[in-house]
Short mmCIF file of C-alpha atoms in Angstrom, two decimals:
data_model
loop_
_atom_site.label_atom_id
_atom_site.label_comp_id
_atom_site.label_asym_id
_atom_site.label_seq_id
_atom_site.Cartn_x
_atom_site.Cartn_y
_atom_site.Cartn_z
CA MET A 1 0.00 0.00 0.00
CA GLY A 2 1.47 3.38 -1.01
CA SER A 3 1.39 6.51 1.16
CA GLY A 4 -1.49 7.94 -0.89
CA GLU A 5 -3.59 4.83 -0.41
CA LEU A 6 -2.81 4.81 3.30
CA ASN A 7 -3.82 8.47 3.72
CA ASN A 8 -7.08 7.83 1.84
CA PHE A 9 -7.72 4.81 4.06
CA LYS A 10 -7.16 6.90 7.20
CA ALA A 11 -9.29 9.80 5.98
CA HIS A 12 -12.17 7.57 4.97
CA SER A 13 -12.03 5.78 8.31
CA GLU A 14 -12.06 9.11 10.21
CA GLU A 15 -15.03 10.34 8.22
CA THR A 16 -16.94 7.10 8.63
CA MET A 17 -16.36 6.94 12.38
CA SER A 18 -17.16 10.63 12.82
CA GLN A 19 -20.48 10.21 11.05
CA SER A 20 -21.39 7.33 13.32
CA LYS A 21 -20.69 9.55 16.41
CA TRP A 22 -19.91 6.36 18.31
CA THR A 23 -23.53 5.92 19.15
CA GLY A 24 -24.68 2.38 19.44
CA GLU A 25 -26.57 1.04 16.46
CA ASP A 26 -24.90 2.98 13.60
CA LEU A 27 -21.39 1.85 14.45
CA PRO A 28 -21.60 -1.71 13.08
CA SER A 29 -22.65 -0.38 9.69
CA ALA A 30 -19.72 2.08 9.76
CA LEU A 31 -17.37 -0.78 10.52
CA ARG A 32 -18.81 -2.72 7.62
CA GLN A 33 -18.01 0.20 5.34
CA MET A 34 -14.44 0.25 6.63
CA SER A 35 -14.09 -3.47 6.04
CA ARG A 36 -14.52 -2.86 2.30
CA LEU A 37 -11.14 -1.12 2.26
CA ARG A 38 -8.63 -3.86 1.40
CA PRO A 39 -5.01 -2.83 1.96
CA THR A 40 -2.64 -4.77 -0.31
CA ASP A 41 0.46 -4.58 1.86
CA ARG A 42 0.91 -7.39 4.42
CA PHE A 43 1.91 -5.02 7.24
CA HIS A 44 -1.11 -2.78 6.77
CA ARG A 45 -3.41 -5.75 6.33
CA SER A 46 -2.43 -6.89 9.80
CA MET A 47 -2.94 -3.38 11.19
CA HIS A 48 -6.31 -3.15 9.44
CA ALA A 49 -7.39 -6.43 11.03
CA ARG A 50 -6.14 -5.27 14.44
CA LEU A 51 -8.07 -1.99 14.17
CA MET A 52 -11.28 -3.70 13.10
CA GLY A 53 -11.07 -6.22 15.93
CA GLU A 54 -10.45 -3.61 18.62
CA GLN A 55 -13.23 -1.37 17.31
CA LEU A 56 -15.70 -4.22 17.46
CA ALA A 57 -14.56 -4.97 21.00
CA MET A 58 -15.15 -1.30 21.86
CA VAL A 59 -18.73 -1.50 20.60
CA ARG A 60 -19.49 -4.29 23.03
CA GLU A 61 -17.69 -2.55 25.92
CA GLY A 62 -19.29 0.80 25.13
CA ARG A 63 -22.79 -0.57 25.19
CA LYS A 64 -22.09 -2.11 28.60
CA ARG A 65 -20.77 1.12 30.06
CA ARG A 66 -23.50 3.25 28.53
CA SER A 67 -26.11 0.99 30.08
CA ALA A 68 -24.36 1.52 33.44
CA GLY A 69 -24.90 5.29 33.09
CA TRP A 70 -21.33 6.60 32.94
CA PHE A 71 -20.36 6.15 29.24
CA ASN A 72 -19.01 9.38 27.72
CA PRO A 73 -17.78 9.05 24.12
CA VAL A 74 -14.46 10.63 23.31
CA GLU A 75 -13.17 11.60 19.87
CA VAL A 76 -9.57 10.46 19.54
CA SER A 77 -7.06 10.90 16.75
CA TRP A 78 -6.22 8.33 14.09
CA ALA A 79 -2.82 7.80 15.72
CA ALA A 80 -4.43 6.93 19.04
CA ARG A 81 -6.79 4.42 17.47
CA PHE A 82 -3.91 3.01 15.40
CA GLY A 83 -1.85 2.36 18.53
CA ARG A 84 -4.41 1.13 21.00
CA GLY A 85 -7.77 0.95 19.31
CA ILE A 86 -10.61 3.05 20.75
CA LEU A 87 -9.96 4.70 24.10
CA VAL A 88 -12.95 5.19 26.44
CA LEU A 89 -12.26 7.62 29.30
CA PRO A 90 -14.02 10.54 31.01
CA THR A 91 -13.77 13.75 28.95
CA ALA A 92 -11.42 15.54 31.37
CA ARG A 93 -8.61 13.08 30.65
CA ALA A 94 -9.17 12.65 26.93
CA TRP A 95 -6.41 14.89 25.60
CA ALA A 96 -3.77 13.58 28.01
CA ALA A 97 -4.71 10.02 27.16
CA ALA A 98 -4.62 10.76 23.46
CA ALA A 99 -1.09 12.16 23.80
CA VAL A 100 0.08 9.11 25.76
CA VAL A 101 -1.46 6.74 23.23
CA LEU A 102 0.14 8.67 20.37
CA VAL A 103 3.57 8.06 21.93
CA MET A 104 2.66 4.39 22.40
CA ALA A 105 1.63 4.16 18.75
CA VAL A 106 4.93 5.55 17.55
CA ALA A 107 6.89 3.27 19.88
CA PHE A 108 4.85 0.25 18.82
CA GLY A 109 5.43 1.05 15.16
CA MET A 110 9.18 1.24 15.68
CA PHE A 111 9.20 -1.99 17.73
CA TYR A 112 7.03 -3.78 15.18
CA SER A 113 9.17 -2.78 12.25
CA THR A 114 12.36 -4.11 13.87
CA GLN A 115 11.16 -7.16 15.82
CA PHE A 116 8.05 -8.43 14.05
CA GLU A 117 8.76 -7.89 10.39
CA PRO A 118 6.46 -10.34 8.58
CA HIS A 119 9.22 -11.36 6.15
CA ALA A 120 11.84 -12.42 8.71
CA LEU A 121 13.68 -15.69 9.22
CA ARG A 122 13.51 -16.70 12.90
CA VAL A 123 15.24 -19.22 15.14
CA ALA A 124 12.79 -21.79 16.52
CA ASN A 125 15.18 -24.23 18.22
CA VAL A 126 18.94 -24.36 18.46
CA TYR A 127 21.56 -26.87 19.60
CA GLY A 128 25.34 -26.73 19.27
CA ASN A 129 27.75 -23.99 18.20
CA ILE A 130 26.28 -21.40 15.82
CA VAL A 131 27.76 -18.12 14.59
CA LEU A 132 25.63 -15.33 13.07
CA LYS A 133 27.52 -12.91 10.83
CA THR A 134 25.96 -9.64 9.67
CA GLU A 135 27.50 -6.71 7.81
CA ASP A 136 28.71 -5.06 11.00
CA SER A 137 28.80 -7.75 13.70
CA VAL A 138 29.52 -11.35 14.63
CA ARG A 139 27.33 -13.03 17.25
CA THR A 140 27.23 -16.42 18.96
CA GLY A 141 24.69 -17.91 21.33
CA LEU A 142 21.49 -17.63 19.30
CA ILE A 143 18.21 -18.04 21.17
CA PRO A 144 14.73 -19.12 20.05
CA GLY A 145 12.69 -16.23 18.67
CA MET A 146 15.70 -14.30 17.39
CA ALA A 147 15.35 -12.80 13.91
CA ILE A 148 17.96 -13.55 11.25
CA PRO A 149 18.42 -10.31 9.26
CA GLN A 150 18.39 -10.51 5.49
CA GLY A 151 21.92 -10.53 4.15
CA SER A 152 23.36 -12.35 7.18
CA THR A 153 25.20 -15.68 7.29
CA LEU A 154 24.77 -18.63 9.67
CA ILE A 155 27.73 -20.95 10.32
CA THR A 156 27.20 -24.14 12.33
CA ASP A 157 29.66 -26.74 13.64
CA GLU A 158 29.57 -30.50 13.23
CA GLY A 159 26.81 -31.91 15.44
CA ALA A 160 24.81 -28.66 15.49
CA LEU A 161 21.09 -28.53 14.76
CA VAL A 162 19.03 -25.38 14.10
CA ASP A 163 15.31 -25.08 13.35
CA LEU A 164 14.29 -21.92 11.46
CA THR A 165 10.91 -20.55 10.42
CA LEU A 166 10.07 -17.96 7.79
CA SER A 167 6.31 -18.33 8.17
CA GLU A 168 3.78 -21.00 9.04
CA ASP A 169 4.36 -22.34 5.53
CA LEU A 170 8.16 -22.39 5.46
CA THR A 171 10.37 -24.19 7.97
CA PHE A 172 14.02 -25.19 7.73
CA GLU A 173 16.48 -27.34 9.62
CA ILE A 174 20.26 -26.96 9.44
CA VAL A 175 22.06 -30.26 10.11
CA GLY A 176 25.74 -30.47 11.04
CA ALA A 177 28.55 -28.30 9.70
CA THR A 178 26.82 -25.86 7.35
CA GLN A 179 27.26 -22.33 6.03
CA MET A 180 24.02 -20.67 4.93
CA SER A 181 23.01 -17.12 3.97
CA PHE A 182 19.56 -15.52 3.98
CA THR A 183 19.25 -13.06 1.10
CA SER A 184 17.30 -12.04 -1.97
CA LEU A 185 18.15 -13.49 -5.36
CA PRO A 186 20.16 -10.96 -7.40
CA SER A 187 19.46 -12.77 -10.68
CA ARG A 188 15.70 -12.17 -10.30
CA PRO A 189 15.26 -8.51 -9.34
CA TRP A 190 11.69 -8.48 -10.63
CA MET A 191 10.64 -11.02 -7.96
CA LYS A 192 10.70 -10.73 -4.18
CA ASP A 193 12.41 -14.08 -3.82
CA THR A 194 13.38 -15.49 -0.45
CA ALA A 195 16.79 -16.97 -1.20
CA ILE A 196 18.50 -19.42 1.13
CA GLU A 197 22.05 -19.70 -0.17
CA ILE A 198 23.98 -22.78 0.98
CA ALA A 199 27.75 -22.62 0.56
CA THR A 200 28.35 -26.01 2.16
CA GLY A 201 26.52 -28.49 4.40
CA THR A 202 22.97 -29.80 4.75
CA LEU A 203 19.58 -28.04 4.83
CA LEU A 204 16.14 -29.63 5.20
CA VAL A 205 13.12 -27.69 3.90
CA ARG A 206 9.36 -27.97 4.31
CA SER A 207 7.33 -25.65 2.08
CA ARG A 208 3.70 -25.39 1.07
CA ASN A 209 2.65 -25.00 -2.58
CA GLN A 210 4.66 -22.21 -4.17
CA ALA A 211 1.65 -21.17 -6.26
CA ASP A 212 0.15 -19.76 -3.06
CA ARG A 213 3.32 -17.85 -2.19
CA LYS A 214 3.09 -14.91 -4.57
CA GLU A 215 4.85 -12.35 -2.39
CA PHE A 216 7.94 -14.22 -1.22
CA PRO A 217 8.58 -17.38 -3.25
CA LEU A 218 11.35 -19.59 -1.91
CA VAL A 219 14.52 -20.37 -3.83
CA VAL A 220 17.44 -22.41 -2.46
CA THR A 221 20.74 -21.75 -4.22
CA THR A 222 24.06 -23.58 -4.10
CA PRO A 223 27.28 -23.24 -6.13
CA GLN A 224 25.94 -25.85 -8.58
CA ALA A 225 22.14 -25.52 -8.53
CA VAL A 226 19.00 -23.46 -8.02
CA VAL A 227 16.19 -25.37 -6.27
CA GLU A 228 12.57 -24.19 -6.31
CA PRO A 229 10.12 -26.19 -4.16
CA VAL A 230 6.56 -26.78 -5.36
CA GLY A 231 4.91 -27.87 -2.11
CA THR A 232 7.39 -30.31 -0.70
CA VAL A 233 9.70 -31.73 1.93
CA PHE A 234 13.25 -32.05 0.64
CA GLY A 235 16.89 -32.01 1.67
CA VAL A 236 19.94 -30.40 0.07
CA THR A 237 23.57 -31.36 0.69
CA VAL A 238 26.39 -29.29 -0.79
CA ASP A 239 30.01 -30.06 -1.51
CA PRO A 240 31.07 -26.58 -2.68
CA GLU A 241 33.88 -27.85 -4.89
CA GLU A 242 32.02 -30.62 -6.67
CA LYS A 243 28.30 -31.30 -6.35
CA THR A 244 24.87 -30.49 -4.95
CA ARG A 245 22.49 -33.30 -4.06
CA VAL A 246 18.71 -32.78 -3.79
CA LEU A 247 16.54 -35.52 -2.27
CA VAL A 248 12.72 -35.25 -2.14
CA THR A 249 10.47 -37.19 0.24
CA GLU A 250 7.23 -35.28 -0.40
CA GLY A 251 5.89 -33.24 -3.32
CA LYS A 252 8.34 -32.11 -5.98
CA VAL A 253 11.04 -29.53 -6.66
CA LEU A 254 12.45 -27.91 -9.77
CA VAL A 255 16.25 -28.16 -9.95
CA GLU A 256 18.33 -26.02 -12.30
CA GLN A 257 21.96 -26.87 -13.06
CA ARG A 258 23.51 -23.40 -12.87
CA GLU A 259 26.50 -23.97 -15.14
CA PHE A 260 24.50 -25.38 -18.07
CA ASN A 261 20.97 -24.08 -17.25
CA SER A 262 19.48 -27.57 -17.52
CA LEU A 263 16.16 -28.10 -15.68
CA LEU A 264 14.66 -31.18 -14.07
CA PHE A 265 11.59 -31.84 -11.89
CA VAL A 266 12.38 -34.18 -8.99
CA ARG A 267 9.45 -35.90 -7.30
CA SER A 268 8.83 -37.71 -4.04
CA GLY A 269 11.07 -40.76 -3.67
CA GLU A 270 13.69 -39.43 -6.09
CA TYR A 271 17.01 -37.63 -5.89
CA VAL A 272 19.22 -35.76 -8.34
CA GLN A 273 22.78 -34.45 -8.32
CA ALA A 274 24.13 -31.29 -9.97
CA ILE A 275 27.82 -31.96 -10.58
CA ASP A 276 30.43 -29.44 -11.65
CA GLY A 277 31.31 -29.90 -15.31
CA VAL A 278 28.38 -32.29 -15.98
CA SER A 279 25.54 -30.78 -18.00
CA GLU A 280 23.03 -33.59 -17.47
CA MET A 281 21.09 -34.60 -14.39
CA ALA A 282 19.17 -37.82 -13.80
CA ARG A 283 16.26 -38.63 -11.49
CA LEU A 284 17.04 -41.81 -9.59
CA PRO A 285 15.12 -43.67 -6.85
CA ILE A 286 16.13 -43.09 -3.24
CA ASP A 287 17.86 -45.93 -1.40
CA ARG A 288 15.89 -45.55 1.84
CA GLY A 289 17.80 -48.29 3.59
CA SER A 290 21.24 -46.72 3.36
CA ASP A 291 20.95 -43.08 2.32
CA PRO A 292 21.95 -40.88 5.31
CA LEU A 293 20.09 -37.81 4.05
CA CYS A 294 16.91 -39.82 3.51
CA ARG A 295 17.00 -41.11 7.08
CA VAL A 296 17.32 -37.57 8.43
CA LEU A 297 14.49 -36.32 6.20
CA ASP A 298 12.16 -39.16 7.16
CA GLY A 299 12.20 -37.85 10.72
CA PHE A 300 12.13 -34.13 9.86
CA GLU A 301 8.44 -33.77 10.72
CA SER A 302 7.83 -36.84 12.88
CA ARG A 303 10.61 -36.51 15.47
CA GLU A 304 10.38 -34.29 18.48
CA TRP A 305 13.04 -31.59 18.86
CA ALA A 306 14.82 -33.51 21.64
CA ASP A 307 15.11 -36.59 19.40
CA ARG A 308 16.45 -34.53 16.51
CA MET A 309 18.93 -32.85 18.84
CA VAL A 310 20.32 -36.23 19.89
CA MET A 311 20.58 -37.35 16.26
CA GLY A 312 22.34 -34.11 15.31
CA HIS A 313 24.93 -34.74 18.02
CA MET A 314 25.65 -38.31 16.91
CA PRO A 315 29.00 -39.04 15.23
CA ALA A 316 29.28 -39.84 11.53
CA GLN A 317 26.81 -42.54 10.59
CA PHE A 318 27.79 -46.00 9.39
CA VAL A 319 25.79 -47.52 6.59
CA ASP A 320 24.80 -51.13 5.96
CA ARG A 321 25.43 -52.33 2.42
CA VAL A 322 23.58 -55.21 0.82
CA PRO A 323 26.00 -58.04 -0.09
CA THR A 324 26.66 -58.26 -3.83
CA VAL A 325 22.98 -58.23 -4.81
CA TYR A 326 23.74 -57.17 -8.36
CA LEU A 327 25.82 -60.20 -9.29
CA ASP A 328 25.00 -62.76 -6.61
CA ILE A 329 21.71 -64.00 -8.07
CA GLY A 330 21.75 -67.38 -6.36
CA PRO A 331 22.48 -70.96 -7.46
CA GLY A 332 21.45 -72.49 -10.76
CA HIS A 333 22.49 -72.28 -14.40
CA ASN A 334 21.81 -68.71 -15.36
CA PRO A 335 23.89 -66.48 -17.64
CA THR A 336 22.48 -63.28 -16.13
CA ARG A 337 25.55 -62.61 -14.00
CA LEU A 338 27.82 -62.44 -17.02
CA GLU A 339 25.41 -60.23 -18.97
CA ARG A 340 25.34 -57.82 -16.06
CA LEU A 341 29.08 -57.82 -15.61
CA MET A 342 29.68 -57.06 -19.29
CA GLN A 343 27.76 -53.79 -18.85
CA PRO A 344 28.52 -51.02 -16.33
CA CYS A 345 26.79 -52.15 -13.19
CA ASP A 346 26.15 -51.18 -9.59
CA ILE A 347 28.13 -53.66 -7.48
CA LEU A 348 27.37 -53.35 -3.78
CA THR A 349 29.50 -54.37 -0.82
CA ASN A 350 28.68 -56.38 2.27
CA ILE A 351 30.37 -54.24 4.91
CA GLN A 352 29.66 -51.27 7.15
CA HIS A 353 31.60 -48.15 6.26
CA PRO A 354 31.67 -44.42 7.06
CA GLN A 355 29.55 -41.92 5.21
CA GLU A 356 32.46 -40.51 3.19
CA LEU A 357 33.11 -43.91 1.64
CA TRP A 358 29.39 -44.41 1.03
CA GLU A 359 29.28 -41.09 -0.82
CA LEU A 360 32.23 -42.00 -3.05
CA LEU A 361 30.59 -45.29 -4.06
CA HIS A 362 27.20 -43.63 -4.41
CA ASP A 363 28.57 -40.89 -6.68
CA ALA A 364 30.42 -43.45 -8.80
CA SER A 365 27.18 -45.40 -9.24
CA TYR A 366 25.26 -42.20 -10.07
CA LEU A 367 27.77 -41.25 -12.77
CA VAL A 368 27.54 -44.73 -14.29
CA LYS A 369 23.76 -44.47 -14.59
CA LEU A 370 24.08 -40.93 -15.95
CA GLY A 371 26.64 -42.04 -18.53
CA ILE A 372 24.46 -44.91 -19.74
CA MET A 373 21.33 -42.74 -19.86
CA HIS A 374 22.96 -39.94 -21.86
CA GLN A 375 25.59 -42.01 -23.71
CA LYS A 376 28.44 -39.96 -22.23
CA PRO A 377 31.77 -41.81 -21.86
CA ALA A 378 33.13 -38.90 -19.80
CA HIS A 379 30.74 -39.81 -16.96
CA LEU A 380 32.05 -43.38 -16.92
CA GLU A 381 35.61 -42.03 -16.78
CA ARG A 382 34.71 -39.91 -13.74
CA SER A 383 33.16 -42.95 -12.10
CA LEU A 384 36.43 -44.84 -12.62
CA ASN A 385 38.31 -41.99 -10.94
CA LEU A 386 36.05 -42.27 -7.88
CA ILE A 387 36.60 -46.03 -7.66
CA ASP A 388 40.35 -45.44 -7.74
CA GLN A 389 39.93 -42.96 -4.86
CA VAL A 390 38.16 -45.65 -2.84
CA LEU A 391 40.86 -48.22 -3.57
CA GLN A 392 43.58 -45.76 -2.57
CA SER A 393 41.95 -44.29 0.55
CA TYR A 394 39.74 -47.14 1.78
CA SER A 395 41.40 -50.28 0.46
CA ASN A 396 39.90 -53.34 2.11
CA GLU A 397 39.96 -56.98 1.06
CA ALA A 398 36.30 -57.21 2.05
CA TYR A 399 35.24 -55.29 -1.06
CA ASN A 400 38.31 -54.68 -3.26
CA MET A 401 37.37 -57.66 -5.45
CA GLU A 402 33.95 -56.19 -6.19
CA LEU A 403 35.43 -52.82 -7.04
CA MET A 404 37.84 -54.45 -9.49
CA LEU A 405 34.89 -56.17 -11.19
CA TRP A 406 33.19 -52.77 -11.35
CA LYS A 407 36.27 -51.24 -12.97
CA ALA A 408 36.41 -54.10 -15.48
CA SER A 409 32.82 -53.53 -16.57
CA LEU A 410 33.46 -49.79 -17.05
CA HIS A 411 36.69 -50.31 -19.00
CA ASN A 412 34.91 -52.83 -21.22
CA ALA A 413 32.06 -50.38 -21.87
CA LEU A 414 34.59 -47.65 -22.71
CA GLY A 415 36.20 -49.86 -25.36
CA LYS A 416 39.34 -50.63 -23.34
CA PRO A 417 39.36 -54.45 -23.27
CA GLN A 418 42.99 -54.89 -22.21
CA GLN A 419 42.45 -52.70 -19.13
CA ALA A 420 39.30 -54.68 -18.37
CA LEU A 421 41.33 -57.90 -18.50
CA ASP A 422 43.89 -56.39 -16.12
CA ASP A 423 41.08 -55.53 -13.67
CA LEU A 424 39.74 -59.09 -13.85
CA GLU A 425 43.21 -60.52 -13.20
CA ALA A 426 43.45 -58.32 -10.10
CA ALA A 427 40.03 -59.56 -8.95
CA LEU A 428 41.19 -63.19 -9.32
CA ALA A 429 44.04 -62.46 -6.91
CA SER A 430 41.61 -61.44 -4.17
CA PRO A 431 41.22 -63.91 -1.28
CA ASN A 432 37.47 -63.25 -1.39
CA ILE A 433 36.96 -64.31 -4.99
CA GLY A 434 34.97 -67.37 -3.81
CA HIS A 435 32.23 -68.52 -6.17
CA PHE A 436 32.80 -65.45 -8.36
CA LYS A 437 35.82 -67.21 -9.93
CA SER A 438 33.69 -68.83 -12.65
CA LEU A 439 32.11 -65.45 -13.38
CA VAL A 440 35.52 -63.79 -13.78
CA TYR A 441 36.76 -66.59 -16.06
CA SER A 442 33.61 -66.23 -18.18
CA ALA A 443 34.09 -62.47 -18.44
CA MET A 444 37.71 -62.90 -19.52
CA ALA A 445 36.63 -65.47 -22.10
CA LYS A 446 33.91 -63.14 -23.43
CA ILE A 447 36.37 -60.24 -23.80
CA HIS A 448 38.86 -62.44 -25.68
CA GLU A 449 35.99 -63.66 -27.87
CA ASP A 450 35.03 -60.07 -28.71
CA MET A 451 38.69 -59.36 -29.53
CA ALA A 452 38.67 -62.36 -31.91
CA ASN A 453 41.14 -64.25 -29.69
CA VAL A 454 39.27 -67.54 -30.09
CA GLU A 455 41.91 -69.81 -28.59
CA GLN A 456 42.28 -67.67 -25.48
CA ALA A 457 38.50 -67.56 -25.15
CA LYS A 458 38.37 -71.39 -25.20
CA VAL A 459 41.04 -71.55 -22.49
CA PHE A 460 39.02 -69.44 -20.09
CA TYR A 461 35.71 -71.18 -20.91
CA GLY A 462 37.55 -74.42 -20.09
CA LYS A 463 38.49 -73.01 -16.68
CA VAL A 464 34.81 -72.31 -16.04
CA ILE A 465 33.99 -75.96 -16.80
CA LYS A 466 36.69 -77.10 -14.37
CA GLU A 467 35.01 -75.08 -11.63
CA GLY A 468 32.20 -77.65 -11.73
CA ALA A 469 28.63 -78.13 -12.88
CA ASN A 470 27.23 -76.09 -9.99
CA SER A 471 28.61 -72.89 -11.46
CA PRO A 472 25.93 -70.55 -12.90
CA GLU A 473 28.17 -70.11 -15.96
CA TYR A 474 28.81 -73.86 -16.51
CA GLU A 475 26.24 -74.51 -19.27
CA LEU A 476 27.18 -71.31 -21.08
CA ALA A 477 30.84 -72.37 -21.09
CA LEU A 478 29.96 -75.82 -22.51
CA GLN A 479 27.99 -74.21 -25.35
CA LYS A 480 30.82 -71.80 -26.16
CA VAL A 481 33.56 -74.44 -26.17
CA ASN A 482 31.56 -76.55 -28.62
CA SER A 483 30.60 -73.64 -30.88
CA LEU A 484 33.86 -71.69 -31.14
#
């Protein structure tokens, strides 16, 4: 509402109330006339509602006092009514009261503008070490109810947990070591966007339908992505130097890859990653059993604050992996294992490991799926680099064999058969090769067959036969030996 509209609103209200002379039966009709004035600004809408409510309360109180014989109506200024509604006092004190109420109105207006700004991010609950940085100050020790000024930055330590509210329709939770800023979105000056900018860390968001939020739509930005919720519960994790991951458990969000401006809707039960240098994104199903972010999101609304606080203070989570479900399809004569191994595949491990290792394997798997979906060899190459990181930093005989099989399938898909054979030789040397030996021999035979090395192919198919008739690849090897 502009100043002209506000002055007209005041003047019309004064005239309407003056005509009613505060006498009983005409006042409700005057209030009805005032109610037709519809301020467009949120602040003045709230003041309009406050004024109307207090005036109606005065009507009831005035009738009571008039019936008692001592009611004496007093004309008071707009400022007095604005600050405290309608004042009913004996005439002798009217001017003094009006002056006092005028001061109260001014003070209330100043207090309201600084402490109860409708568009303000507020702390609801807080646990752990949090630093609030503004343009001119640095503060620690945040308390519930405190406003987070626009343009400020929140920095939390590992194990911290902070609940924030922007309105009844927008709530946030910061989990662990995170750096987040509350600002407007410079790239969209024509919109009054509420921008939550995450430099690093994890943020959970619950938002109602954005179509209903015309004044302050929400946008979450990261170094790699812009995320716009469309009525949803979702989580965002940010590695500032590499990727942004968005996981949705309710509703849907629109994710934009900032570097290449690619767009993708992500719906409930799906996740997507925006990766530096990768133009494509892919929607993939959430692994609810092992995904750390999914487990935190599942309890975002259901857990009490005390339970969330305990979870936020827990050390790095360990994740259960399903043992070799991709290749270990059970006993019997079935060539499916070999078909799967000859294509890039998602080989899982049967151990518990820290979240950092889980993320490396998860990202490698994501890039494989992305590469197959978009026919991009570069994505498979990046997946190979991640597997090498795991083998260098987290080498363990419990799963090294599976990772070597994974590398072999990727090298084969990239048209590098000799490197695939080297990976398979390394897998054979693993003490955990077990009943996968016949599978590895079959894969080596198939690669030699594709390279037109028929004699070498027969040698390895013969090794499969020597492994025994219980091998899933036994019948396939017999057929190949007889047909080559």
